[in-house]
Amino acid sequence: MTKATLNYGGVETELDVAIGTEGEKGVDMGKFRARTGMVTLDEGYANTGSCKSAITYLDGERGILRYRGYPIEELAARSRFVEVAYLLTYGELPTPKQLDSFSGLLNSSSLIHEDMRHFFLAFPNYAHPMGLLTTMVASLATFYPVPDEMDEEVEGQVIANLVSQVRTIAAFSYKKFIGEPAVYPSHRLRFVENFLNMMFSSPVSNYQQDPDVVKAIDTFLILHADHEQNCSTSTVRMVGSSLANVYAVISSGIAALWGKRHGGANQEVISMLASILDSGDDGRRFIEEAKNKKVRLMGFGHRVYKTFDPRAMILKSLCHKLLSKPGMGNPMFDIALRLEEAALKDEYFLSRNLYPNVDFYSGLILKAAGIPYDMFTVLFAIGRTPGWLANWREMRHSENSRIARPRQIYVGPALRNYIPLDKRSPSQTNVGNARDQSTSGSGRFSSKRLVPMPPSETNTLGEQGSEFA
Ligand code: ACO
């Protein structure tokens, strides 16, 4: 059936139904308002398809994730991140020649303009690296102007700049915070090795690459490379739809990713596991608190996956492998396993379809690989950049591309008379309430800290792993 009928007030409206490759159906609401005067209301967009896309397929009920038709399990086991970045962007796995030339382009695009390094000096040393990444990626626009008309070659260069330079900026940010000189990217190293070298080698010591760590980070990046129309990718499409500069577009995706309901969750999981460990709880008390809505079990639940998240399964087995290496064990892993086991037997979590998501085990892997806590979400951003760019590119080449402009249902005051300034009383304004709210924040980056913080209070990057050691 390719039509749906909506009956409102006895009037029937027939609507087209779009059918996807895997048989998924979407009622096309494109002409709905023109024909009925109504809009659809779907807060949080849980039922809204915002585009047709040929990049990623996921079925949350069956725990399926595929990039361009290839199962994530196979890509994680057999591909490298750079290959997957090519696949997402251009739609096919590269031939050896295409892969060579793409890798070469990434390598030759990996340096950032030397003048940009001055920017790093101006940031306070307690700034969160996601704040730096957002700002620095947006400022690439001023160093690498993008012409209005982009041919294939320019577009390819812009994509290579972003995939490669996000990684360079990430590593430079870390070096700035620990007060070491930046280590430049090297043409001799592959993508992940290059990143680890920029992060961890210094003029006085060479970083020893561990193939298991390289594989773990590469797999982490593959698993995070795209995920359909999630919050940050939708943001990228939303901002990109105005034909904004592509560097600003990717920066907006990074900003959206930062939130702890999204990419920020991998940090929150480690923080949660560390506090459970410190409190001597075996996880049971925390589960009860989560059920009583006092806390959220971070790394659990997903808007789309309702049986299991295939990425979490892959990361769990990677976690087993990495954390069983000498010197890499971590008691937080045992807590995570116990939490998962308890939650998966509990009626509260089962009835709400809450299962471990990709972030539940990813933080443990990053921690074992020596990635500092505040860099976790940055790693996610490096991984997701090809997915954002693939979506941006798809939208750019789509014939139906329009500016994104949702509607709303207005629920504010009806028409009322203007009140002159001298006749207004506090009860007629919300100013007092707004002020109350602005001082009630909590957490490390709360609104209580609207003034600069003393560096010693917050800089966790320099003490690699010590905050939650
Ligand atoms: N712990 C405890 N209860 C939860 C959790 C959780 N992690 N997640 C959802 N619930 C409960 C809610 O309280 C709600 O209960 P109710 O029906 O009694 O009111 C019900 O489950 C539905 O929750 P929603 O928040 O409506 O689900 P939504 O689909 O909007 O949110 C989200 C999904 C944001 C991922 C949520 O599950 C969550 O906050 N999880 C923890 C954060 C996290 O791990 N985020 C990473 C997501 S993956 C990613 O971005 C890469």
Coordinates of C-alpha atoms and ligand atoms in Angstrom, one line a residue:
M1 CA 0.0 0.0 0.0
T2 CA 1.5 3.4 -1.0
K3 CA -1.2 5.6 0.4
A4 CA -2.4 6.4 4.0
T5 CA -5.7 8.1 4.8
L6 CA -6.1 10.5 7.7
N7 CA -9.6 11.3 8.9
Y8 CA -10.0 14.5 10.9
G9 CA -13.5 15.9 11.6
G10 CA -15.0 13.6 9.0
V11 CA -12.7 14.9 6.2
E12 CA -10.4 12.4 4.7
T13 CA -6.9 13.3 3.4
E14 CA -4.9 10.8 1.4
L15 CA -1.2 10.9 1.9
D16 CA 1.7 9.2 0.0
V17 CA 3.7 6.5 1.8
A18 CA 7.4 6.3 1.1
I19 CA 8.9 2.8 1.3
G20 CA 12.6 2.2 2.0
T21 CA 15.0 -0.5 0.9
E22 CA 14.2 -2.7 3.9
G23 CA 10.4 -2.1 3.7
E24 CA 10.3 0.6 6.3
K25 CA 7.4 3.0 5.7
G26 CA 7.0 6.7 6.2
V27 CA 3.9 8.8 5.6
D28 CA 4.9 11.7 3.4
M29 CA 3.7 14.8 5.2
G30 CA 5.2 17.3 2.7
K31 CA 1.9 18.6 1.5
F32 CA -0.1 18.0 4.7
R33 CA -0.3 21.6 5.9
A34 CA -1.2 22.9 2.5
R35 CA -4.0 20.4 2.3
T36 CA -5.4 20.4 5.9
G37 CA -4.1 23.6 7.6
M38 CA -2.6 21.3 10.3
V39 CA 1.0 20.5 11.2
T40 CA 2.3 17.3 12.7
L41 CA 3.5 17.5 16.3
D42 CA 6.3 15.1 17.3
E43 CA 8.4 16.5 20.2
G44 CA 11.9 14.9 20.1
Y45 CA 11.2 13.7 16.5
A46 CA 10.8 10.1 17.7
N47 CA 8.4 9.5 14.8
T48 CA 9.7 11.9 12.2
G49 CA 11.8 10.9 9.2
S50 CA 13.6 14.1 8.3
C51 CA 15.1 12.9 5.0
K52 CA 15.7 10.0 2.6
S53 CA 19.2 8.7 3.0
A54 CA 21.3 6.0 1.4
I55 CA 24.1 6.1 4.0
T56 CA 23.2 4.1 7.1
Y57 CA 20.5 1.6 7.9
L58 CA 19.5 0.7 11.4
D59 CA 16.8 -1.4 12.8
G60 CA 16.5 -0.8 16.5
E61 CA 14.1 -3.7 17.2
R62 CA 16.4 -6.2 15.6
G63 CA 19.8 -4.6 16.6
I64 CA 20.9 -4.1 13.0
L65 CA 23.4 -1.4 11.9
R66 CA 24.8 -1.2 8.4
Y67 CA 26.9 1.4 6.6
R68 CA 26.0 1.5 2.9
G69 CA 24.6 -2.0 3.2
Y70 CA 27.6 -3.6 5.0
P71 CA 27.0 -5.0 8.5
I72 CA 28.8 -3.1 11.2
E73 CA 30.1 -6.4 12.7
E74 CA 31.9 -7.1 9.4
L75 CA 33.3 -3.6 9.0
A76 CA 34.6 -3.6 12.6
A77 CA 36.3 -7.0 12.1
R78 CA 37.7 -6.5 8.6
S79 CA 38.1 -2.8 7.7
R80 CA 40.1 0.2 8.9
F81 CA 38.6 3.5 9.9
V82 CA 39.9 5.3 6.8
E83 CA 38.3 2.7 4.5
V84 CA 35.0 3.1 6.4
A85 CA 35.3 7.0 6.1
Y86 CA 35.6 6.5 2.3
L87 CA 32.7 4.1 2.2
L88 CA 30.4 6.4 4.1
T89 CA 31.3 9.4 2.0
Y90 CA 31.4 7.9 -1.5
G91 CA 29.0 5.0 -1.1
E92 CA 31.4 2.1 -2.0
L93 CA 34.4 0.4 -0.4
P94 CA 37.5 1.8 -2.0
T95 CA 39.7 -0.2 -4.4
P96 CA 43.4 -0.4 -3.3
K97 CA 44.2 2.6 -5.6
Q98 CA 41.3 4.7 -4.3
L99 CA 42.2 3.9 -0.7
D100 CA 45.9 4.9 -1.4
S101 CA 44.9 8.1 -2.9
F102 CA 42.3 8.9 -0.1
S103 CA 44.9 8.1 2.6
G104 CA 47.4 10.2 0.8
L105 CA 45.0 13.1 0.7
L106 CA 44.2 12.7 4.4
N107 CA 47.9 12.8 5.1
S108 CA 48.7 15.8 3.0
S109 CA 45.7 17.6 4.6
S110 CA 46.6 16.8 8.2
L111 CA 48.5 20.0 9.1
I112 CA 46.5 23.0 10.3
H113 CA 47.6 26.5 9.4
E114 CA 50.5 27.4 11.7
D115 CA 48.8 30.7 12.7
M116 CA 46.0 28.7 14.2
R117 CA 48.3 27.4 16.9
H118 CA 48.2 30.9 18.4
F119 CA 44.5 30.3 19.2
F120 CA 45.3 27.5 21.5
L121 CA 47.4 29.8 23.7
A122 CA 44.4 32.1 24.3
F123 CA 42.1 29.4 25.8
P124 CA 42.0 29.1 29.6
N125 CA 43.7 25.9 30.7
Y126 CA 40.6 24.5 32.3
A127 CA 38.5 24.8 29.1
H128 CA 36.8 21.5 28.1
P129 CA 38.5 20.2 24.9
M130 CA 35.1 19.8 23.3
G131 CA 34.7 23.6 23.6
L132 CA 38.1 24.0 21.9
L133 CA 37.3 21.6 19.2
T134 CA 34.0 23.3 18.4
T135 CA 35.7 26.7 18.2
M136 CA 38.8 25.6 16.3
V137 CA 36.8 23.6 13.7
A138 CA 34.6 26.7 13.1
S139 CA 37.6 28.8 12.7
L140 CA 39.0 26.6 10.0
A141 CA 36.5 28.4 7.8
T142 CA 38.6 31.6 8.1
F143 CA 41.8 29.8 7.1
Y144 CA 40.5 27.6 4.4
P145 CA 37.8 29.7 2.6
V146 CA 35.2 27.5 0.8
P147 CA 34.1 28.8 -2.7
D148 CA 30.3 29.1 -3.2
E149 CA 30.5 26.7 -6.2
M150 CA 32.3 23.5 -5.2
D151 CA 33.4 21.0 -7.8
E152 CA 34.2 17.4 -6.9
E153 CA 37.9 18.1 -6.3
V154 CA 37.2 21.1 -3.9
E155 CA 34.6 19.1 -2.1
G156 CA 37.0 16.2 -1.7
Q157 CA 39.6 18.5 -0.3
V158 CA 37.2 20.0 2.2
I159 CA 36.2 16.5 3.3
A160 CA 39.8 15.4 3.7
N161 CA 40.7 18.6 5.6
L162 CA 37.9 18.0 8.1
V163 CA 38.5 14.3 8.6
S164 CA 42.2 14.8 9.1
Q165 CA 42.3 18.2 10.8
V166 CA 39.7 17.4 13.5
R167 CA 42.2 14.7 14.6
T168 CA 45.1 17.1 14.6
I169 CA 43.2 19.8 16.5
A170 CA 42.1 17.2 19.1
A171 CA 45.7 16.1 19.7
F172 CA 47.0 19.7 19.8
S173 CA 44.3 20.6 22.4
Y174 CA 45.5 17.8 24.6
K175 CA 49.2 18.9 24.3
K176 CA 48.2 22.5 25.1
F177 CA 46.5 21.4 28.3
I178 CA 49.4 19.3 29.6
G179 CA 51.8 22.1 28.7
E180 CA 53.8 20.1 26.2
P181 CA 54.8 21.2 22.7
A182 CA 52.5 20.1 19.9
V183 CA 53.6 17.0 18.0
Y184 CA 53.0 17.4 14.2
P185 CA 51.3 14.7 12.2
S186 CA 53.6 12.4 10.3
H187 CA 53.2 11.1 6.7
R188 CA 54.8 7.9 7.8
L189 CA 52.0 6.9 10.2
R190 CA 48.5 5.6 9.5
F191 CA 45.5 7.5 10.8
V192 CA 45.1 6.0 14.3
E193 CA 48.9 5.6 14.9
N194 CA 49.3 9.2 13.8
F195 CA 46.8 10.4 16.3
L196 CA 48.2 8.4 19.2
N197 CA 51.7 9.6 18.3
M198 CA 50.5 13.3 18.3
M199 CA 48.9 12.7 21.7
F200 CA 51.5 10.7 23.5
S201 CA 55.0 11.2 22.1
S202 CA 57.1 14.2 23.1
P203 CA 60.6 15.6 22.3
V204 CA 62.0 13.5 25.2
S205 CA 60.1 10.2 24.6
N206 CA 58.8 8.3 21.7
Y207 CA 55.4 6.7 22.0
Q208 CA 55.5 2.9 21.7
Q209 CA 52.5 1.8 19.6
D210 CA 50.6 -1.2 20.9
P211 CA 48.8 -3.0 18.0
D212 CA 45.9 -4.0 20.4
V213 CA 45.4 -0.4 21.4
V214 CA 45.6 0.8 17.8
K215 CA 43.0 -1.9 16.8
A216 CA 40.8 -0.9 19.8
I217 CA 40.8 2.8 18.8
D218 CA 40.3 2.1 15.1
T219 CA 37.3 -0.1 16.0
F220 CA 36.0 2.6 18.3
L221 CA 36.1 5.1 15.5
I222 CA 34.4 2.7 13.0
L223 CA 31.6 2.0 15.4
H224 CA 31.0 5.7 16.0
A225 CA 31.4 6.8 12.3
D226 CA 27.7 7.2 11.6
H227 CA 24.4 6.5 13.1
E228 CA 21.6 7.7 10.9
Q229 CA 19.7 10.8 11.9
N230 CA 20.9 11.2 15.5
C231 CA 21.0 14.5 17.3
S232 CA 24.3 15.7 16.0
T233 CA 23.8 14.5 12.5
S234 CA 20.4 16.1 12.4
T235 CA 22.0 19.3 13.6
V236 CA 24.6 19.0 10.8
R237 CA 21.7 18.6 8.3
M238 CA 19.7 21.4 9.9
V239 CA 22.6 23.9 9.8
G240 CA 23.9 22.6 6.4
S241 CA 20.4 23.2 4.9
S242 CA 20.9 26.9 5.2
L243 CA 24.1 26.5 3.0
A244 CA 26.2 27.6 5.9
N245 CA 30.0 27.2 5.6
V246 CA 30.9 23.5 5.9
Y247 CA 33.4 24.1 8.8
A248 CA 30.6 25.8 10.8
V249 CA 28.3 23.0 9.9
I250 CA 30.6 20.4 11.3
S251 CA 31.3 22.6 14.3
S252 CA 27.6 22.6 15.1
G253 CA 27.6 18.8 15.0
I254 CA 30.4 18.7 17.5
A255 CA 28.5 21.1 19.8
A256 CA 25.5 18.9 19.7
L257 CA 27.6 15.8 20.3
W258 CA 29.0 17.3 23.5
G259 CA 25.8 16.9 25.4
K260 CA 25.7 14.1 28.0
R261 CA 22.6 12.7 26.6
H262 CA 24.5 12.1 23.4
G263 CA 28.3 11.8 22.9
G264 CA 29.0 13.1 26.4
A265 CA 27.6 9.9 27.9
N266 CA 30.9 8.0 27.5
Q267 CA 32.5 10.4 30.1
E268 CA 29.5 10.1 32.3
V269 CA 29.7 6.3 32.3
I270 CA 33.3 6.3 33.7
S271 CA 32.3 9.0 36.2
M272 CA 29.3 6.8 37.3
L273 CA 31.4 3.6 37.5
A274 CA 34.1 5.4 39.5
S275 CA 31.6 6.8 42.0
I276 CA 30.0 3.3 42.4
L277 CA 33.4 1.8 43.0
D278 CA 34.4 4.6 45.5
S279 CA 31.1 4.2 47.5
G280 CA 31.7 0.4 47.9
D281 CA 28.4 -0.4 46.2
D282 CA 28.4 -3.5 44.0
G283 CA 26.0 -1.7 41.7
R284 CA 22.7 -2.8 43.3
R285 CA 22.2 0.4 45.2
F286 CA 22.8 2.4 42.1
I287 CA 20.3 0.4 40.1
E288 CA 17.7 1.1 42.8
E289 CA 18.4 4.8 42.6
A290 CA 18.1 4.7 38.9
K291 CA 14.7 3.0 39.2
N292 CA 13.7 5.7 41.7
K293 CA 14.7 8.3 39.1
K294 CA 17.4 9.8 41.4
V295 CA 20.1 9.0 38.8
R296 CA 20.3 7.6 35.3
L297 CA 22.1 4.5 34.5
M298 CA 24.5 6.1 32.0
G299 CA 25.3 4.1 28.9
F300 CA 21.9 2.5 29.1
G301 CA 18.9 3.1 26.9
H302 CA 18.7 4.4 23.4
R303 CA 16.1 6.2 21.4
V304 CA 16.2 3.7 18.6
Y305 CA 17.7 0.4 19.8
K306 CA 15.1 -1.5 21.8
T307 CA 16.7 -5.0 22.0
F308 CA 20.4 -4.5 21.9
D309 CA 22.9 -2.1 20.4
P310 CA 25.2 -4.1 18.1
R311 CA 28.0 -1.6 18.8
A312 CA 27.9 -2.3 22.5
M313 CA 28.2 -6.1 21.8
I314 CA 31.4 -5.5 19.7
L315 CA 32.9 -3.1 22.3
K316 CA 32.1 -5.5 25.2
S317 CA 34.2 -8.3 23.6
L318 CA 36.9 -5.8 22.7
C319 CA 36.9 -4.7 26.4
H320 CA 37.4 -8.3 27.5
K321 CA 40.4 -8.6 25.2
L322 CA 42.0 -5.3 26.0
L323 CA 41.4 -5.3 29.8
S324 CA 42.8 -8.8 30.1
K325 CA 46.2 -7.6 28.9
P326 CA 48.9 -7.3 31.6
G327 CA 48.6 -3.9 33.4
M328 CA 45.3 -2.9 31.7
G329 CA 42.8 -4.5 34.1
N330 CA 40.3 -2.2 35.7
P331 CA 37.9 -2.9 38.6
M332 CA 35.4 -0.6 36.9
F333 CA 34.9 -3.3 34.2
D334 CA 33.7 -5.8 36.8
I335 CA 31.2 -3.2 38.1
A336 CA 30.1 -2.5 34.5
L337 CA 29.5 -6.3 34.0
R338 CA 27.6 -6.6 37.2
L339 CA 25.5 -3.5 36.5
E340 CA 24.6 -4.9 33.1
E341 CA 23.8 -8.3 34.4
A342 CA 21.6 -6.9 37.2
A343 CA 19.8 -4.4 34.9
L344 CA 19.1 -7.0 32.3
K345 CA 17.2 -9.1 34.8
D346 CA 15.3 -6.2 36.3
E347 CA 11.7 -5.5 35.3
Y348 CA 12.2 -1.7 35.3
F349 CA 14.9 -1.9 32.6
L350 CA 13.3 -4.7 30.6
S351 CA 9.8 -3.1 30.4
R352 CA 11.4 0.1 29.1
N353 CA 13.7 -1.7 26.7
L354 CA 16.8 -0.2 28.3
Y355 CA 20.0 -2.0 27.2
P356 CA 23.6 -1.1 27.2
N357 CA 24.4 1.4 24.4
V358 CA 27.7 2.1 22.6
D359 CA 28.9 4.3 25.4
F360 CA 28.6 1.7 28.2
Y361 CA 31.9 0.0 27.3
S362 CA 33.6 2.6 25.1
G363 CA 34.8 4.7 28.1
L364 CA 36.6 1.7 29.6
I365 CA 38.3 1.0 26.3
L366 CA 39.5 4.6 25.9
K367 CA 40.7 4.6 29.5
A368 CA 42.6 1.4 29.0
A369 CA 44.2 2.9 25.8
G370 CA 45.4 5.8 28.0
I371 CA 43.0 8.4 26.5
P372 CA 42.3 11.1 29.2
Y373 CA 38.8 11.3 30.5
D374 CA 38.0 14.8 29.1
M375 CA 39.1 13.6 25.6
F376 CA 36.5 10.8 25.4
T377 CA 33.9 12.8 23.6
V378 CA 36.6 14.3 21.4
L379 CA 37.4 10.8 20.2
F380 CA 33.7 10.3 19.4
A381 CA 33.8 13.5 17.3
I382 CA 36.8 12.3 15.4
G383 CA 34.9 9.1 14.6
R384 CA 31.7 10.8 13.7
T385 CA 33.2 13.4 11.4
P386 CA 33.0 11.2 8.2
G387 CA 29.3 10.4 9.0
W388 CA 28.5 14.1 9.4
L389 CA 30.3 14.8 6.1
A390 CA 28.6 12.0 4.3
N391 CA 25.2 13.4 5.4
W392 CA 26.2 16.9 4.5
R393 CA 27.5 15.7 1.1
E394 CA 24.3 13.7 0.4
M395 CA 22.1 16.7 1.3
R396 CA 24.3 19.0 -0.9
H397 CA 23.7 16.7 -3.9
S398 CA 20.1 16.0 -3.2
E399 CA 17.5 17.5 -5.7
N400 CA 15.0 18.0 -2.8
S401 CA 17.3 19.9 -0.5
R402 CA 15.4 22.7 1.2
I403 CA 16.2 24.8 4.2
A404 CA 15.1 22.9 7.4
R405 CA 12.3 24.8 9.1
P406 CA 10.0 22.9 11.4
R407 CA 6.7 24.3 12.6
Q408 CA 5.4 24.4 16.2
I409 CA 2.1 24.6 18.1
Y410 CA 2.1 27.9 19.9
V411 CA 1.0 27.6 23.6
G412 CA 2.0 31.0 24.9
P413 CA -0.2 34.0 25.9
A414 CA -3.0 35.0 23.6
L415 CA -3.1 38.5 22.2
R416 CA -2.7 41.0 25.1
N417 CA -2.2 44.8 25.6
Y418 CA 1.2 46.2 25.9
I419 CA 2.1 47.3 29.5
P420 CA 4.1 50.6 29.8
L421 CA 7.4 50.3 31.7
D422 CA 6.1 52.2 34.8
K423 CA 3.0 50.1 35.1
R424 CA 4.8 46.7 35.2
S425 CA 5.0 44.6 38.4
P426 CA 7.4 41.6 39.0
S427 CA 4.5 39.2 38.8
Q428 CA 3.9 40.3 35.3
T429 CA 7.4 39.3 34.2
N430 CA 9.4 36.1 34.5
V431 CA 12.7 37.8 35.2
G432 CA 12.9 36.7 38.8
N433 CA 12.1 33.1 37.9
A434 CA 14.8 33.2 35.2
R435 CA 17.4 34.4 37.7
D436 CA 16.5 31.6 40.2
Q437 CA 16.9 29.0 37.5
S438 CA 20.3 30.4 36.4
T439 CA 21.8 29.8 39.8
S440 CA 20.5 26.4 40.4
G441 CA 22.8 24.4 38.2
S442 CA 24.9 21.6 39.4
G443 CA 28.0 19.7 38.2
R444 CA 31.5 20.6 37.0
F445 CA 30.4 23.0 34.3
S446 CA 27.4 24.4 36.2
S447 CA 26.1 28.0 35.9
K448 CA 27.7 28.8 39.3
R449 CA 30.9 28.9 37.3
L450 CA 30.0 31.7 35.0
V451 CA 33.2 33.4 36.2
P452 CA 36.7 32.1 35.3
M453 CA 37.8 29.2 37.4
P454 CA 41.2 28.8 38.9
P455 CA 43.0 26.3 36.7
S456 CA 43.9 23.9 39.5
E457 CA 40.3 23.3 40.3
T458 CA 39.4 21.7 37.0
N459 CA 42.2 20.6 34.8
T460 CA 41.9 16.8 34.7
L461 CA 43.8 16.4 31.4
G462 CA 47.2 16.9 32.7
E463 CA 46.8 14.2 35.3
Q464 CA 46.2 11.4 32.9
G465 CA 43.7 9.0 34.3
S466 CA 44.3 10.2 37.9
E467 CA 40.9 11.7 38.4
F468 CA 39.3 8.3 38.2
A469 CA 42.4 6.1 38.7
Ligands
ACO1 N1 18.4 4.9 33.4 C1 17.3 4.9 34.0 N2 16.1 5.1 33.4 C2 16.1 5.4 32.1 C3 17.3 5.5 31.4 C4 18.5 5.3 32.1 N3 19.6 5.3 31.4 N4 17.0 5.9 30.1 C5 15.7 6.0 30.1 N5 15.1 5.7 31.3 C6 13.7 5.7 31.6 C7 13.1 7.1 31.7 O1 13.2 7.6 33.0 C8 11.7 6.8 31.2 O2 11.0 6.2 32.3 P1 9.4 6.5 32.5 O3 8.7 5.8 31.3 O4 9.1 5.8 33.8 O5 9.2 8.0 32.5 C9 11.8 5.8 30.1 O6 13.0 5.1 30.5 C10 12.0 6.4 28.7 O7 13.1 7.3 28.8 P2 13.2 8.6 27.8 O8 14.2 9.6 28.4 O9 11.9 9.1 27.4 O10 13.9 7.9 26.5 P3 14.5 8.6 25.3 O11 14.4 7.7 24.1 O12 14.0 10.0 25.2 O13 16.1 8.8 25.8 C11 18.3 8.4 26.1 C12 17.1 8.0 25.2 C13 18.6 9.9 26.1 C14 19.6 7.7 25.4 C15 18.1 7.9 27.5 O14 17.9 6.5 27.6 C16 19.3 8.3 28.4 O15 19.3 9.4 29.0 N6 20.3 7.3 28.6 C17 21.5 7.6 29.4 C18 22.4 8.5 28.6 C19 23.1 7.8 27.5 O16 23.7 6.7 27.7 N7 23.2 8.4 26.3 C20 24.0 7.8 25.2 C21 23.0 7.5 24.1 S1 23.9 6.7 22.8 C22 24.6 7.9 22.0 O17 24.2 9.1 22.0 C23 25.8 7.6 21.2

